[in-house]
Coordinates of C-alpha atoms in Angstrom, one line a residue:
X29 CA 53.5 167.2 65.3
X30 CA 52.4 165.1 68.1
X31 CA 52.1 162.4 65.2
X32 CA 55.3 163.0 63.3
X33 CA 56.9 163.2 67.0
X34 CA 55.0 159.6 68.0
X35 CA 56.0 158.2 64.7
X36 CA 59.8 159.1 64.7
X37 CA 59.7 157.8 68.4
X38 CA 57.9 154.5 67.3
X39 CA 60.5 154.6 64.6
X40 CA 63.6 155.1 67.0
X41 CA 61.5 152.9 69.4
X42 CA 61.4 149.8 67.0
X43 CA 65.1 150.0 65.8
X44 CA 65.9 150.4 69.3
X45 CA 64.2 147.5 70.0
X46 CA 65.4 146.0 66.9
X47 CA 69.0 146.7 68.1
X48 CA 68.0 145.1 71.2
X49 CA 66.6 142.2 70.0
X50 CA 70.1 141.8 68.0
X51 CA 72.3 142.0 70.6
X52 CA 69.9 139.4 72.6
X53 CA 70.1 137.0 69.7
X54 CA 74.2 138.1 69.2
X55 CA 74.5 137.5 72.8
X56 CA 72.8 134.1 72.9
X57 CA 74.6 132.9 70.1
X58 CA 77.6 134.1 71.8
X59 CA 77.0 132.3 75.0
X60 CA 76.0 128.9 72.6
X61 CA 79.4 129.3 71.5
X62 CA 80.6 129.8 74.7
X63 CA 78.9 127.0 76.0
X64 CA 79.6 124.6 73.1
X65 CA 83.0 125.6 72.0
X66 CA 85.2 123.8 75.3
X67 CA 83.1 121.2 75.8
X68 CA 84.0 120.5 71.3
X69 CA 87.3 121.4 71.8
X70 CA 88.0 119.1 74.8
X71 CA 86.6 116.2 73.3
X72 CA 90.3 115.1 71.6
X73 CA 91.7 115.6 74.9
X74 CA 88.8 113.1 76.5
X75 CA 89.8 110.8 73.7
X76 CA 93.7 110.7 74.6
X77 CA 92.9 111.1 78.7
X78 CA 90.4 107.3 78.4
X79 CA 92.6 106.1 75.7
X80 CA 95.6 106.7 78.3
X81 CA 93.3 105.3 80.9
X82 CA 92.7 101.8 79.0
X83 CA 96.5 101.7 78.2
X84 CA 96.9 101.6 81.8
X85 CA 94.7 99.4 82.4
X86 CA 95.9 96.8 80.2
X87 CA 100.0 97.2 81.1
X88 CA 98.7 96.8 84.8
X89 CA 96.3 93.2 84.0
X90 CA 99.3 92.2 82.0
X91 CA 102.1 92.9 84.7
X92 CA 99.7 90.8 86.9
X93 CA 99.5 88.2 84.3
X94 CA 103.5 88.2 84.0
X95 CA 104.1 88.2 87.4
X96 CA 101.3 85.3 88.6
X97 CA 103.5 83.2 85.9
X98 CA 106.6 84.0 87.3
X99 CA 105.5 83.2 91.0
X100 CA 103.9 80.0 90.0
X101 CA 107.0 79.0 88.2
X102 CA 109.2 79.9 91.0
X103 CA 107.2 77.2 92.9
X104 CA 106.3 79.3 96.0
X105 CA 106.2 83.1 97.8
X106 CA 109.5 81.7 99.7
X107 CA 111.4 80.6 96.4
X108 CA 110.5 83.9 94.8
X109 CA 111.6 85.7 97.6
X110 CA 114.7 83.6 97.9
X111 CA 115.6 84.3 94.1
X112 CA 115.1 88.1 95.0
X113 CA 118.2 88.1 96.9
X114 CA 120.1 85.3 94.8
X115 CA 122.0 84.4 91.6
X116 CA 120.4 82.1 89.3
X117 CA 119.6 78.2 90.7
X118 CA 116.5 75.9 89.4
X119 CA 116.1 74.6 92.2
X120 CA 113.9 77.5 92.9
X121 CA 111.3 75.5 90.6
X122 CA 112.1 72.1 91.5
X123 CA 110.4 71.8 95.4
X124 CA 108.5 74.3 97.6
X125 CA 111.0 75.7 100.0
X126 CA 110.4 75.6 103.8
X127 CA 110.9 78.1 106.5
X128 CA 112.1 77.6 110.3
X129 CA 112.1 80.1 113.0
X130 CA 114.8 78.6 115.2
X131 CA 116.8 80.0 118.5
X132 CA 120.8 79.2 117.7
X133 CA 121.9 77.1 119.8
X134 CA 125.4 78.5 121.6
X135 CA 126.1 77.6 124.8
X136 CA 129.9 78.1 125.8
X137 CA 129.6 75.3 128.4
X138 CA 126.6 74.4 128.8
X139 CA 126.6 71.4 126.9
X140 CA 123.7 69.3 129.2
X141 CA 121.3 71.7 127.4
X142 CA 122.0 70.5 123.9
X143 CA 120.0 67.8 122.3
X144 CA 121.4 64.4 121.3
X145 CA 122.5 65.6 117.9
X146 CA 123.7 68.8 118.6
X147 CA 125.5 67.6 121.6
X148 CA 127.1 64.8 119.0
X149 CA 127.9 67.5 116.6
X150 CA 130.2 69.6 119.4
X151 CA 131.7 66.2 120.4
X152 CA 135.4 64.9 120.6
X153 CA 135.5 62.9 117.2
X154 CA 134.3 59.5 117.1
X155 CA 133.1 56.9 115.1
X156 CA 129.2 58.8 116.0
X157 CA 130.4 61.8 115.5
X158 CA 131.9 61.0 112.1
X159 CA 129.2 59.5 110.9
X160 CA 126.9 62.7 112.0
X161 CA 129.3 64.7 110.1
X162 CA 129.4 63.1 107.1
X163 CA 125.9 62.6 106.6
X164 CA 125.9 66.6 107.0
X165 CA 128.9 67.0 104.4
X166 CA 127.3 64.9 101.7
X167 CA 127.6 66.4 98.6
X168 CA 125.0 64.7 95.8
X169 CA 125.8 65.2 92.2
X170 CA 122.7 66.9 90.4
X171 CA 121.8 67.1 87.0
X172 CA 120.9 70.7 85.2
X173 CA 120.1 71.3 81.2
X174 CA 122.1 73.2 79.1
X175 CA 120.1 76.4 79.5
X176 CA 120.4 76.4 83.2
X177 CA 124.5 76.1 82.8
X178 CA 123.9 79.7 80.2
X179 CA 122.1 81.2 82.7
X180 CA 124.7 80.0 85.7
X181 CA 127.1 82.1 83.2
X182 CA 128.9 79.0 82.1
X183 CA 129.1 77.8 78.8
X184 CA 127.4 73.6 78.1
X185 CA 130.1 73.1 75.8
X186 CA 132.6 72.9 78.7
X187 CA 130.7 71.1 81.4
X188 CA 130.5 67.8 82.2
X189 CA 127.2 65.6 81.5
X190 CA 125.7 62.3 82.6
X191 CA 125.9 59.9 80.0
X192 CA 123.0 58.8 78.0
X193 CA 122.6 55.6 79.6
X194 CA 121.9 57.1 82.9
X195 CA 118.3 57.8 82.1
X196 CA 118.5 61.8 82.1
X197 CA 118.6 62.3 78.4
X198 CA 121.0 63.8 76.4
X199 CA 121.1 67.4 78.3
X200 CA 122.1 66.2 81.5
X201 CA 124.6 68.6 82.9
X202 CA 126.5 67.6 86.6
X203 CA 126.3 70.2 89.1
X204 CA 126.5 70.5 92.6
X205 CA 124.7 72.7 95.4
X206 CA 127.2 75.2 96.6
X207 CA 125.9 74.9 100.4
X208 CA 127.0 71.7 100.6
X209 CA 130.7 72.5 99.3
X210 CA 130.4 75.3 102.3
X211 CA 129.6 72.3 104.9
X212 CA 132.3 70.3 103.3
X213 CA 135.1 72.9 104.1
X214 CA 133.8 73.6 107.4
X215 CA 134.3 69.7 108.5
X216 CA 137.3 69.6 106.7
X217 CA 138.3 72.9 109.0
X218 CA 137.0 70.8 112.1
X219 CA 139.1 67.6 111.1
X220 CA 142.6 69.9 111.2
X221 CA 141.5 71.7 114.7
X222 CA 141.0 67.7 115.8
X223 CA 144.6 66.7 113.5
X224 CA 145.9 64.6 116.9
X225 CA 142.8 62.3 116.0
X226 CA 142.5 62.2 112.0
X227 CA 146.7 62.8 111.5
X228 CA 147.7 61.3 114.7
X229 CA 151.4 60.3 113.1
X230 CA 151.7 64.0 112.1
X231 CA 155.4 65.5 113.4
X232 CA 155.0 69.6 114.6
X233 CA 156.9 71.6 112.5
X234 CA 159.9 73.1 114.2
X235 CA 160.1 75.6 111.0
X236 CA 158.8 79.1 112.0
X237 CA 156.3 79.2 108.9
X238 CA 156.5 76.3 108.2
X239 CA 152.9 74.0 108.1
X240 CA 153.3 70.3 109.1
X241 CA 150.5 69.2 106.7
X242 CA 151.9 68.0 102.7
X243 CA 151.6 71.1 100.3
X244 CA 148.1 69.7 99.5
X245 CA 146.7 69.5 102.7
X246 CA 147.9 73.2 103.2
X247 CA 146.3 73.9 99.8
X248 CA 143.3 72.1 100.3
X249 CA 143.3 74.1 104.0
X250 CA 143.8 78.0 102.9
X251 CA 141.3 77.0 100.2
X252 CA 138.6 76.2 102.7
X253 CA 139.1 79.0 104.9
X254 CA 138.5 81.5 101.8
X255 CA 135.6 79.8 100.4
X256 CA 133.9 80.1 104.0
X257 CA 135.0 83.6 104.4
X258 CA 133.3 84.1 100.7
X259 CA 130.3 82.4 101.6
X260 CA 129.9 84.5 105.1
X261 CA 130.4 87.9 104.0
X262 CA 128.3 87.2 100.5
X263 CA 125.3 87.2 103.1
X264 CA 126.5 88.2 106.0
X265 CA 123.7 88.5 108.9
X266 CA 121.8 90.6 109.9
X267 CA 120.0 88.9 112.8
X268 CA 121.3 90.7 116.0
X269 CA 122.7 89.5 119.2
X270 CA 121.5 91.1 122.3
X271 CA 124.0 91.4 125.7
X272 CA 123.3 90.7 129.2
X273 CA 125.4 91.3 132.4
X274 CA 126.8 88.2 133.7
X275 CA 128.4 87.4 137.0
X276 CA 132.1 87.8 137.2
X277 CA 132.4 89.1 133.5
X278 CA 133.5 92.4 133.4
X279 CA 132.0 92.9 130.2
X280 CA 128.3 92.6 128.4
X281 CA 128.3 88.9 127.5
X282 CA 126.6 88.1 124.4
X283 CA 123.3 86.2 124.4
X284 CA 124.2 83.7 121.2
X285 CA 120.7 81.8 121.4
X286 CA 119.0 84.3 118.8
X287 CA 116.0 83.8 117.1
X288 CA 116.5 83.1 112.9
X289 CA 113.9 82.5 110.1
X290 CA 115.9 79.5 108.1
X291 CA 115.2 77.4 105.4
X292 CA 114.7 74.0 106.1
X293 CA 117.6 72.4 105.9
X294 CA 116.4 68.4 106.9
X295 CA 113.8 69.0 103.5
X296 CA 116.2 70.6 101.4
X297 CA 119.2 67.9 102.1
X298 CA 116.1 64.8 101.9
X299 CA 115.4 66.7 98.3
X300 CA 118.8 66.6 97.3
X301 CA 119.3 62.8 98.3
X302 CA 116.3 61.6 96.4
X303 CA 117.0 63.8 93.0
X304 CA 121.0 62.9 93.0
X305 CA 123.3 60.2 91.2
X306 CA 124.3 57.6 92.8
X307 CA 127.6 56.8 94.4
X308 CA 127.8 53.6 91.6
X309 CA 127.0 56.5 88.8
X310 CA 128.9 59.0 90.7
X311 CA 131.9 56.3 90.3
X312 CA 131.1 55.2 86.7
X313 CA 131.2 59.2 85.6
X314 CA 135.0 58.9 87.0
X315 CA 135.4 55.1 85.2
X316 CA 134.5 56.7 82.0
X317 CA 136.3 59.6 82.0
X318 CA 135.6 62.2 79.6
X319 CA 132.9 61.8 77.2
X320 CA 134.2 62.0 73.5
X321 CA 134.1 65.8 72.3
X322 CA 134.4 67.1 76.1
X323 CA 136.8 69.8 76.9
X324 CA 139.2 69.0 78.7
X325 CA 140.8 71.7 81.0
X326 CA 144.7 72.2 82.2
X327 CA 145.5 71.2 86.1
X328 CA 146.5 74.0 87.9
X329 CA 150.4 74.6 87.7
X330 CA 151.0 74.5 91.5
X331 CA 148.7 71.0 91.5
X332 CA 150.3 69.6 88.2
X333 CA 153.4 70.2 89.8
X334 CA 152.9 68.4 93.3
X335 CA 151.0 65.6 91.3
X336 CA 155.1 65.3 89.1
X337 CA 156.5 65.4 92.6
X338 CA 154.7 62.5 94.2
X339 CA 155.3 60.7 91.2
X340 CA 158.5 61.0 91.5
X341 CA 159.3 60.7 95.0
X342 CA 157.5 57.1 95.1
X343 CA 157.6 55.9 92.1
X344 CA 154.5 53.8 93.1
X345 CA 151.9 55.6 94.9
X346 CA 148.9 56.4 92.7
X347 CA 148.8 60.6 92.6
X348 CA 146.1 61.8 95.7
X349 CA 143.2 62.4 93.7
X350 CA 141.4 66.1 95.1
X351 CA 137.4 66.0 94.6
X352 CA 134.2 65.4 95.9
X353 CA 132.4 62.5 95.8
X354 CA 128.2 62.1 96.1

């Protein structure tokens, strides 16, 4: 019995162990699994998450790429930052654009302070002063191609270009720098405050409403003011002006000499003189007249009108031409 009983234990023994050794094996083929079964199942994702990576990677050298060719076409970290804030002009790409810091100069009356040319510029006209002035006002007469009149949103077929024998090739376009116009209209704004010197036979209208300057000169007036107004409040300043009590005033008096980052105005204007046409060229362009094939646009109805008028009133005098000359 004790046999029988020791061999149906070994029996139960050995499929217990059997049973045993199973689930061991089960369990560590279980835990392989277990093991083996994310890591082969995340291996796609791996795939996708470095593939993602190296996309990445690539947009980012090539946005570097793109942008180290757009800075070193726009010839400088101050031209690209200028463009930033600006419509489209080539001459971002033609010279490497200056800065200034400068303290505005603003004194009320004060003028012993101001330097020789500032102190000329604030002067009672004269022949100095004038000749200041205009060397401030010039406007020079630049040449664009056809591409840069597209991307100024004007169409080349419309504009007017230098003519072949100039030198500048056939896609010579005339332009002019819009800064300078501004200049312009602020002497032209400075010669009516001063009319007893440039208009000194001009009579005082007696007619409420009624300008003593020719419809032209009123024209040429109003059309100044706007264009300055347009010009100031298209970037308007955001320098600041600090105030300061002064005797006698009852007020805070403003402190005008702030200080301003500008561009360099002396290098932009020499630029402009060395890269423009020349008054004889300037003069030849108006000669000429339009080139065969140019477009040839309508006068104004208001102009057209006062042009008829002259011509009639004198029957002589040649019809006051309105332009800018460089």
């Amino acid at each position: 019995m004790e046999t029988a009983s020791s061999g149906r234990g070994s029996s139960d023994d050995l499929d217990t162990t059997s049973s045993s050794s199973e689930a061991r094996l089960l369990g560590g083929i279980a835990w392989e699994k277990a093991a083996t079964s994310p890591q082969q199942s995340s291996s796609p994702s791996l795939i996708r998450r470095h593939c993602i990576t190296i996309l990445n990677i690539c947009l980012f050298v090539t946005s570097c790429i793109f942008f180290t060719l757009s800075f070193s076409r726009s010839g400088g970290s101050n031209n690209w930052l200028l463009q930033q804030t600006s419509f489209y002009s080539p001459i971002y790409t033609r010279y490497d654009i200056d800065f200034q810091q400068k303290t505005v100069v603003g004194p009320l009356f004060n003028e012993d302070s101001l330097s020789p040319e500032e102190a000329l510029l604030r002067a009672y006209p004269s022949p100095e002063t004038e000749a200041l002035w205009d060397e401030y006002e010039e406007i020079g007469t630049l040449i664009i191609s056809s591409d840069d009149v597209r991307r100024l949103g004007k169409d080349p077929s419309t504009t007017v270009k230098a003519p072949v024998d100039f030198g500048y090739g056939p896609d010579a376009h005339l332009a002019m720098l819009d800064g300078q116009h501004a200049i312009h209209c602020l002497n032209t704004l400075r010669r009516y405050a001063y009319r007893e010197y440039f208009y000194p036979n001009l009579t005082a209208s007696t007619t409420p409403g009624k300008s003593p300057f020719s419809p032209l000169a009123e024209a040429h007036l109003s059309h100044c003011l706007h264009i300055l107004l347009q010009t100031l409040t298209c970037k308007p300043s955001f320098d600041l002006i600090t105030m300061n009590w002064v005797e006698t005033q009852i007020n805070p008096y403003p402190d005008f000499a702030i200080n301003k980052k500008c561009i360099d105005y002396k290098q932009m204007k020499n630029w402009q003189t060395k890269n423009k046409l020349s008054k004889e060229q300037w003069l030849e362009v108006g000669d000429r007249g339009p080139q065969k094939g140019a477009k040839v646009f309508p006068m104004a109805p208001k102009l057209a009108a006062w042009v008829a008028a002259t011509d009639v009133d004198t029957g002589k005098q040649k019809a006051e031409q309105v332009g800018h000359h460089g």
